[in-house]
Amino acid sequence: MKNPVARIAHVSELSAPLQFATDTLSLTALPMLRVVQYSGPGKLNSDDLFLNLGGLHSAPRTTHALNLTDDRATTLTTAIQQAARTNKNIYRTLLSAAPVWTWQANPATTLRLTAGLLAVSFERGGEGQYTDYRQFSAGPDLSYAITAQTQLFSSAQVSRFETPSTDDSTDSLALQGGVIQTFSDTLQGTFIAGWNFSRLEFLTFPAAPLPGQPAGPNARESELSGGALVDFELEKKFERTTTTLAWNRSFSPSSQGSRQLRDEVQAKGIYAVSDRSALSLGMTFSNQYQESLQQSLPGNDPVQQLYAEGAWRYELLRNLSAEAGYRHLLQMQGSRVETVGYNEVFFGLRYAADSLRYR
């Protein structure tokens, strides 16, 4: 890390969780304002707004759910780990909707139909790094309980990823299957694997012409790509501690002739110090690689990230708790060994209102 600079930030969060519930209907709302003020350059400051809405309706054998999200936050808040970029701090607006229909065919068989709509846009100033995009997905998943301890799982998901400004797109089919196993009252594991099939359509740009020669025309190309998907998780419970170990391999279509391949290993634990106090620790290591299908695209440099977080929470009153903690991110990119890191110490108060129930 060259010439590291220490900055002190004041982070304030204000949220008001709300819930309306009956015996068959539950509605939730979680609006939150997050204000970050740095002692250094004003370009790091942010006023982030998050709004999450949820609804769940239950019937004897079916449930209908819908989650809506509307966020306006900076890229340093939302995309530092997903996009592995730290030299831009511009506002990102995200709108999403995720409906889910679940049918309990019998005590052992459950069918779910899921869908997703996602639209992300960035303010001007992020050209060349961030591109507006849309994503649509849908598909079924089926679970079947062989025994009380063993549950089989399978899913098929189709999705389309588009970047309107470049008229590029990625169509994908993800097939997965596996098992959810309860080994004992305190140990449970999830083992799911599959394959991602993708077809990318993108605009190619010709190589720079020699002096005196005209530039060649742009052309549209199509490529097929694919790769393995992995979702592995073990959860172990002790008298006061719950620990989780997980490994996830995923593909994020970025269109424009490339995809982001990501491996992530995560370990976390929660220790109940007392009935009113708890400690949490977590560590995530990820390796992200941009798979480029055309020579004109930059990238192909792997990015490694190490993220660690520890926090202590204490319940002051029935609905009010205090929290203090520490976060650390270390990012290393490519053969040039570009290293970026930050450390954050935070303190906060959290208030959660009782659910509003209707009879």
PDB file of N, CA, C and O in Angstrom, residues 101-144:
ATOM      1  N   TRP A 101     -43.771 -17.696  -4.980  1.00  0.00           N
ATOM      2  CA  TRP A 101     -44.957 -18.502  -4.717  1.00  0.00           C
ATOM      3  C   TRP A 101     -44.504 -19.880  -4.258  1.00  0.00           C
ATOM      4  O   TRP A 101     -43.683 -20.530  -4.908  1.00  0.00           O
ATOM      5  N   THR A 102     -45.041 -20.337  -3.126  1.00  0.00           N
ATOM      6  CA  THR A 102     -44.651 -21.627  -2.539  1.00  0.00           C
ATOM      7  C   THR A 102     -45.879 -22.505  -2.360  1.00  0.00           C
ATOM      8  O   THR A 102     -46.912 -22.049  -1.845  1.00  0.00           O
ATOM      9  N   TRP A 103     -45.741 -23.772  -2.784  1.00  0.00           N
ATOM     10  CA  TRP A 103     -46.839 -24.737  -2.661  1.00  0.00           C
ATOM     11  C   TRP A 103     -46.340 -25.969  -1.930  1.00  0.00           C
ATOM     12  O   TRP A 103     -45.367 -26.603  -2.353  1.00  0.00           O
ATOM     13  N   GLN A 104     -47.017 -26.302  -0.844  1.00  0.00           N
ATOM     14  CA  GLN A 104     -46.697 -27.506  -0.074  1.00  0.00           C
ATOM     15  C   GLN A 104     -47.561 -28.642  -0.611  1.00  0.00           C
ATOM     16  O   GLN A 104     -48.717 -28.807  -0.211  1.00  0.00           O
ATOM     17  N   ALA A 105     -46.995 -29.420  -1.554  1.00  0.00           N
ATOM     18  CA  ALA A 105     -47.780 -30.479  -2.192  1.00  0.00           C
ATOM     19  C   ALA A 105     -48.203 -31.546  -1.188  1.00  0.00           C
ATOM     20  O   ALA A 105     -49.341 -32.038  -1.214  1.00  0.00           O
ATOM     21  N   ASN A 106     -47.278 -31.922  -0.320  1.00  0.00           N
ATOM     22  CA  ASN A 106     -47.546 -32.868   0.762  1.00  0.00           C
ATOM     23  C   ASN A 106     -46.494 -32.604   1.841  1.00  0.00           C
ATOM     24  O   ASN A 106     -45.606 -31.764   1.649  1.00  0.00           O
ATOM     25  N   PRO A 107     -46.548 -33.277   2.976  1.00  0.00           N
ATOM     26  CA  PRO A 107     -45.581 -32.982   4.033  1.00  0.00           C
ATOM     27  C   PRO A 107     -44.118 -33.108   3.618  1.00  0.00           C
ATOM     28  O   PRO A 107     -43.248 -32.489   4.233  1.00  0.00           O
ATOM     29  N   ALA A 108     -43.834 -33.873   2.550  1.00  0.00           N
ATOM     30  CA  ALA A 108     -42.442 -34.089   2.151  1.00  0.00           C
ATOM     31  C   ALA A 108     -42.014 -33.252   0.954  1.00  0.00           C
ATOM     32  O   ALA A 108     -40.820 -33.089   0.719  1.00  0.00           O
ATOM     33  N   THR A 109     -42.954 -32.705   0.179  1.00  0.00           N
ATOM     34  CA  THR A 109     -42.624 -32.069  -1.096  1.00  0.00           C
ATOM     35  C   THR A 109     -43.047 -30.603  -1.104  1.00  0.00           C
ATOM     36  O   THR A 109     -44.203 -30.286  -0.792  1.00  0.00           O
ATOM     37  N   THR A 110     -42.110 -29.748  -1.481  1.00  0.00           N
ATOM     38  CA  THR A 110     -42.386 -28.308  -1.567  1.00  0.00           C
ATOM     39  C   THR A 110     -41.888 -27.778  -2.905  1.00  0.00           C
ATOM     40  O   THR A 110     -40.748 -28.024  -3.300  1.00  0.00           O
ATOM     41  N   LEU A 111     -42.759 -27.058  -3.610  1.00  0.00           N
ATOM     42  CA  LEU A 111     -42.420 -26.439  -4.887  1.00  0.00           C
ATOM     43  C   LEU A 111     -42.454 -24.925  -4.734  1.00  0.00           C
ATOM     44  O   LEU A 111     -43.404 -24.371  -4.159  1.00  0.00           O
ATOM     45  N   ARG A 112     -41.413 -24.263  -5.240  1.00  0.00           N
ATOM     46  CA  ARG A 112     -41.362 -22.803  -5.210  1.00  0.00           C
ATOM     47  C   ARG A 112     -41.130 -22.265  -6.615  1.00  0.00           C
ATOM     48  O   ARG A 112     -40.352 -22.834  -7.382  1.00  0.00           O
ATOM     49  N   LEU A 113     -41.816 -21.178  -6.925  1.00  0.00           N
ATOM     50  CA  LEU A 113     -41.575 -20.435  -8.160  1.00  0.00           C
ATOM     51  C   LEU A 113     -41.089 -19.047  -7.762  1.00  0.00           C
ATOM     52  O   LEU A 113     -41.763 -18.346  -6.999  1.00  0.00           O
ATOM     53  N   THR A 114     -39.916 -18.670  -8.264  1.00  0.00           N
ATOM     54  CA  THR A 114     -39.337 -17.381  -7.914  1.00  0.00           C
ATOM     55  C   THR A 114     -39.095 -16.565  -9.180  1.00  0.00           C
ATOM     56  O   THR A 114     -38.924 -17.112 -10.270  1.00  0.00           O
ATOM     57  N   ALA A 115     -39.070 -15.269  -9.014  1.00  0.00           N
ATOM     58  CA  ALA A 115     -38.761 -14.362 -10.116  1.00  0.00           C
ATOM     59  C   ALA A 115     -38.022 -13.161  -9.541  1.00  0.00           C
ATOM     60  O   ALA A 115     -38.056 -12.904  -8.339  1.00  0.00           O
ATOM     61  N   GLY A 116     -37.343 -12.443 -10.397  1.00  0.00           N
ATOM     62  CA  GLY A 116     -36.610 -11.271  -9.945  1.00  0.00           C
ATOM     63  C   GLY A 116     -36.488 -10.226 -11.037  1.00  0.00           C
ATOM     64  O   GLY A 116     -36.243 -10.562 -12.204  1.00  0.00           O
ATOM     65  N   LEU A 117     -36.681  -8.980 -10.670  1.00  0.00           N
ATOM     66  CA  LEU A 117     -36.491  -7.844 -11.561  1.00  0.00           C
ATOM     67  C   LEU A 117     -35.533  -6.889 -10.868  1.00  0.00           C
ATOM     68  O   LEU A 117     -35.726  -6.542  -9.699  1.00  0.00           O
ATOM     69  N   LEU A 118     -34.503  -6.468 -11.588  1.00  0.00           N
ATOM     70  CA  LEU A 118     -33.471  -5.624 -10.996  1.00  0.00           C
ATOM     71  C   LEU A 118     -33.036  -4.575 -11.999  1.00  0.00           C
ATOM     72  O   LEU A 118     -32.754  -4.896 -13.165  1.00  0.00           O
ATOM     73  N   ALA A 119     -32.982  -3.314 -11.564  1.00  0.00           N
ATOM     74  CA  ALA A 119     -32.496  -2.218 -12.408  1.00  0.00           C
ATOM     75  C   ALA A 119     -31.534  -1.380 -11.583  1.00  0.00           C
ATOM     76  O   ALA A 119     -31.873  -0.932 -10.484  1.00  0.00           O
ATOM     77  N   VAL A 120     -30.326  -1.172 -12.107  1.00  0.00           N
ATOM     78  CA  VAL A 120     -29.284  -0.431 -11.405  1.00  0.00           C
ATOM     79  C   VAL A 120     -28.762   0.662 -12.327  1.00  0.00           C
ATOM     80  O   VAL A 120     -28.448   0.396 -13.497  1.00  0.00           O
ATOM     81  N   SER A 121     -28.676   1.871 -11.808  1.00  0.00           N
ATOM     82  CA  SER A 121     -28.146   2.988 -12.585  1.00  0.00           C
ATOM     83  C   SER A 121     -27.174   3.785 -11.724  1.00  0.00           C
ATOM     84  O   SER A 121     -27.288   3.824 -10.493  1.00  0.00           O
ATOM     85  N   PHE A 122     -26.210   4.434 -12.387  1.00  0.00           N
ATOM     86  CA  PHE A 122     -25.168   5.207 -11.718  1.00  0.00           C
ATOM     87  C   PHE A 122     -25.231   6.654 -12.198  1.00  0.00           C
ATOM     88  O   PHE A 122     -25.558   6.931 -13.355  1.00  0.00           O
ATOM     89  N   GLU A 123     -24.899   7.574 -11.289  1.00  0.00           N
ATOM     90  CA  GLU A 123     -24.887   8.971 -11.686  1.00  0.00           C
ATOM     91  C   GLU A 123     -23.730   9.226 -12.654  1.00  0.00           C
ATOM     92  O   GLU A 123     -22.781   8.455 -12.729  1.00  0.00           O
ATOM     93  N   ARG A 124     -23.798  10.319 -13.368  1.00  0.00           N
ATOM     94  CA  ARG A 124     -22.732  10.659 -14.311  1.00  0.00           C
ATOM     95  C   ARG A 124     -21.436  10.891 -13.548  1.00  0.00           C
ATOM     96  O   ARG A 124     -21.427  11.413 -12.444  1.00  0.00           O
ATOM     97  N   GLY A 125     -20.356  10.468 -14.137  1.00  0.00           N
ATOM     98  CA  GLY A 125     -19.062  10.572 -13.471  1.00  0.00           C
ATOM     99  C   GLY A 125     -18.417   9.224 -13.284  1.00  0.00           C
ATOM    100  O   GLY A 125     -17.247   9.128 -12.956  1.00  0.00           O
ATOM    101  N   GLY A 126     -19.188   8.154 -13.515  1.00  0.00           N
ATOM    102  CA  GLY A 126     -18.627   6.817 -13.386  1.00  0.00           C
ATOM    103  C   GLY A 126     -18.383   6.141 -14.715  1.00  0.00           C
ATOM    104  O   GLY A 126     -18.173   4.934 -14.786  1.00  0.00           O
ATOM    105  N   GLU A 127     -18.435   6.936 -15.822  1.00  0.00           N
ATOM    106  CA  GLU A 127     -18.238   6.351 -17.138  1.00  0.00           C
ATOM    107  C   GLU A 127     -16.899   5.626 -17.221  1.00  0.00           C
ATOM    108  O   GLU A 127     -15.892   6.090 -16.708  1.00  0.00           O
ATOM    109  N   GLY A 128     -16.923   4.480 -17.899  1.00  0.00           N
ATOM    110  CA  GLY A 128     -15.706   3.704 -18.044  1.00  0.00           C
ATOM    111  C   GLY A 128     -15.492   2.705 -16.923  1.00  0.00           C
ATOM    112  O   GLY A 128     -14.683   1.805 -17.046  1.00  0.00           O
ATOM    113  N   GLN A 129     -16.205   2.875 -15.813  1.00  0.00           N
ATOM    114  CA  GLN A 129     -16.091   1.933 -14.701  1.00  0.00           C
ATOM    115  C   GLN A 129     -17.420   1.262 -14.399  1.00  0.00           C
ATOM    116  O   GLN A 129     -17.485   0.061 -14.217  1.00  0.00           O
ATOM    117  N   TYR A 130     -18.479   2.057 -14.335  1.00  0.00           N
ATOM    118  CA  TYR A 130     -19.788   1.532 -13.973  1.00  0.00           C
ATOM    119  C   TYR A 130     -20.762   1.748 -15.121  1.00  0.00           C
ATOM    120  O   TYR A 130     -20.854   2.838 -15.680  1.00  0.00           O
ATOM    121  N   THR A 131     -21.503   0.706 -15.459  1.00  0.00           N
ATOM    122  CA  THR A 131     -22.462   0.748 -16.557  1.00  0.00           C
ATOM    123  C   THR A 131     -23.842   0.390 -16.024  1.00  0.00           C
ATOM    124  O   THR A 131     -23.994  -0.600 -15.300  1.00  0.00           O
ATOM    125  N   ASP A 132     -24.859   1.181 -16.368  1.00  0.00           N
ATOM    126  CA  ASP A 132     -26.227   0.856 -15.971  1.00  0.00           C
ATOM    127  C   ASP A 132     -26.607  -0.516 -16.519  1.00  0.00           C
ATOM    128  O   ASP A 132     -26.213  -0.888 -17.621  1.00  0.00           O
ATOM    129  N   TYR A 133     -27.400  -1.265 -15.736  1.00  0.00           N
ATOM    130  CA  TYR A 133     -27.797  -2.585 -16.208  1.00  0.00           C
ATOM    131  C   TYR A 133     -29.157  -2.974 -15.665  1.00  0.00           C
ATOM    132  O   TYR A 133     -29.661  -2.394 -14.694  1.00  0.00           O
ATOM    133  N   ARG A 134     -29.737  -3.990 -16.321  1.00  0.00           N
ATOM    134  CA  ARG A 134     -31.007  -4.580 -15.896  1.00  0.00           C
ATOM    135  C   ARG A 134     -30.851  -6.098 -15.886  1.00  0.00           C
ATOM    136  O   ARG A 134     -30.087  -6.646 -16.680  1.00  0.00           O
ATOM    137  N   GLN A 135     -31.587  -6.751 -14.987  1.00  0.00           N
ATOM    138  CA  GLN A 135     -31.524  -8.207 -14.931  1.00  0.00           C
ATOM    139  C   GLN A 135     -32.912  -8.756 -14.619  1.00  0.00           C
ATOM    140  O   GLN A 135     -33.639  -8.227 -13.764  1.00  0.00           O
ATOM    141  N   PHE A 136     -33.258  -9.842 -15.324  1.00  0.00           N
ATOM    142  CA  PHE A 136     -34.537 -10.520 -15.124  1.00  0.00           C
ATOM    143  C   PHE A 136     -34.236 -12.009 -14.897  1.00  0.00           C
ATOM    144  O   PHE A 136     -33.394 -12.587 -15.587  1.00  0.00           O
ATOM    145  N   SER A 137     -34.945 -12.621 -13.962  1.00  0.00           N
ATOM    146  CA  SER A 137     -34.714 -14.041 -13.692  1.00  0.00           C
ATOM    147  C   SER A 137     -36.017 -14.697 -13.248  1.00  0.00           C
ATOM    148  O   SER A 137     -36.915 -14.039 -12.705  1.00  0.00           O
ATOM    149  N   ALA A 138     -36.109 -16.001 -13.481  1.00  0.00           N
ATOM    150  CA  ALA A 138     -37.286 -16.761 -13.072  1.00  0.00           C
ATOM    151  C   ALA A 138     -36.940 -18.240 -13.095  1.00  0.00           C
ATOM    152  O   ALA A 138     -36.046 -18.674 -13.828  1.00  0.00           O
ATOM    153  N   GLY A 139     -37.667 -19.011 -12.285  1.00  0.00           N
ATOM    154  CA  GLY A 139     -37.442 -20.452 -12.297  1.00  0.00           C
ATOM    155  C   GLY A 139     -38.038 -21.141 -11.093  1.00  0.00           C
ATOM    156  O   GLY A 139     -38.372 -20.514 -10.095  1.00  0.00           O
ATOM    157  N   PRO A 140     -38.174 -22.469 -11.186  1.00  0.00           N
ATOM    158  CA  PRO A 140     -38.702 -23.258 -10.076  1.00  0.00           C
ATOM    159  C   PRO A 140     -37.583 -23.912  -9.274  1.00  0.00           C
ATOM    160  O   PRO A 140     -36.470 -24.121  -9.768  1.00  0.00           O
ATOM    161  N   ASP A 141     -37.894 -24.239  -8.029  1.00  0.00           N
ATOM    162  CA  ASP A 141     -37.047 -25.149  -7.266  1.00  0.00           C
ATOM    163  C   ASP A 141     -37.941 -26.106  -6.487  1.00  0.00           C
ATOM    164  O   ASP A 141     -39.067 -25.770  -6.119  1.00  0.00           O
ATOM    165  N   LEU A 142     -37.424 -27.300  -6.307  1.00  0.00           N
ATOM    166  CA  LEU A 142     -38.202 -28.381  -5.705  1.00  0.00           C
ATOM    167  C   LEU A 142     -37.389 -29.015  -4.592  1.00  0.00           C
ATOM    168  O   LEU A 142     -36.209 -29.326  -4.774  1.00  0.00           O
ATOM    169  N   SER A 143     -38.014 -29.196  -3.435  1.00  0.00           N
ATOM    170  CA  SER A 143     -37.355 -29.897  -2.331  1.00  0.00           C
ATOM    171  C   SER A 143     -38.220 -31.079  -1.906  1.00  0.00           C
ATOM    172  O   SER A 143     -39.456 -30.997  -1.888  1.00  0.00           O
ATOM    173  N   TYR A 144     -37.533 -32.179  -1.568  1.00  0.00           N
ATOM    174  CA  TYR A 144     -38.227 -33.406  -1.173  1.00  0.00           C
ATOM    175  C   TYR A 144     -37.515 -34.017   0.023  1.00  0.00           C
ATOM    176  O   TYR A 144     -36.308 -34.274  -0.026  1.00  0.00           O
TER     177      TYR A 144
END
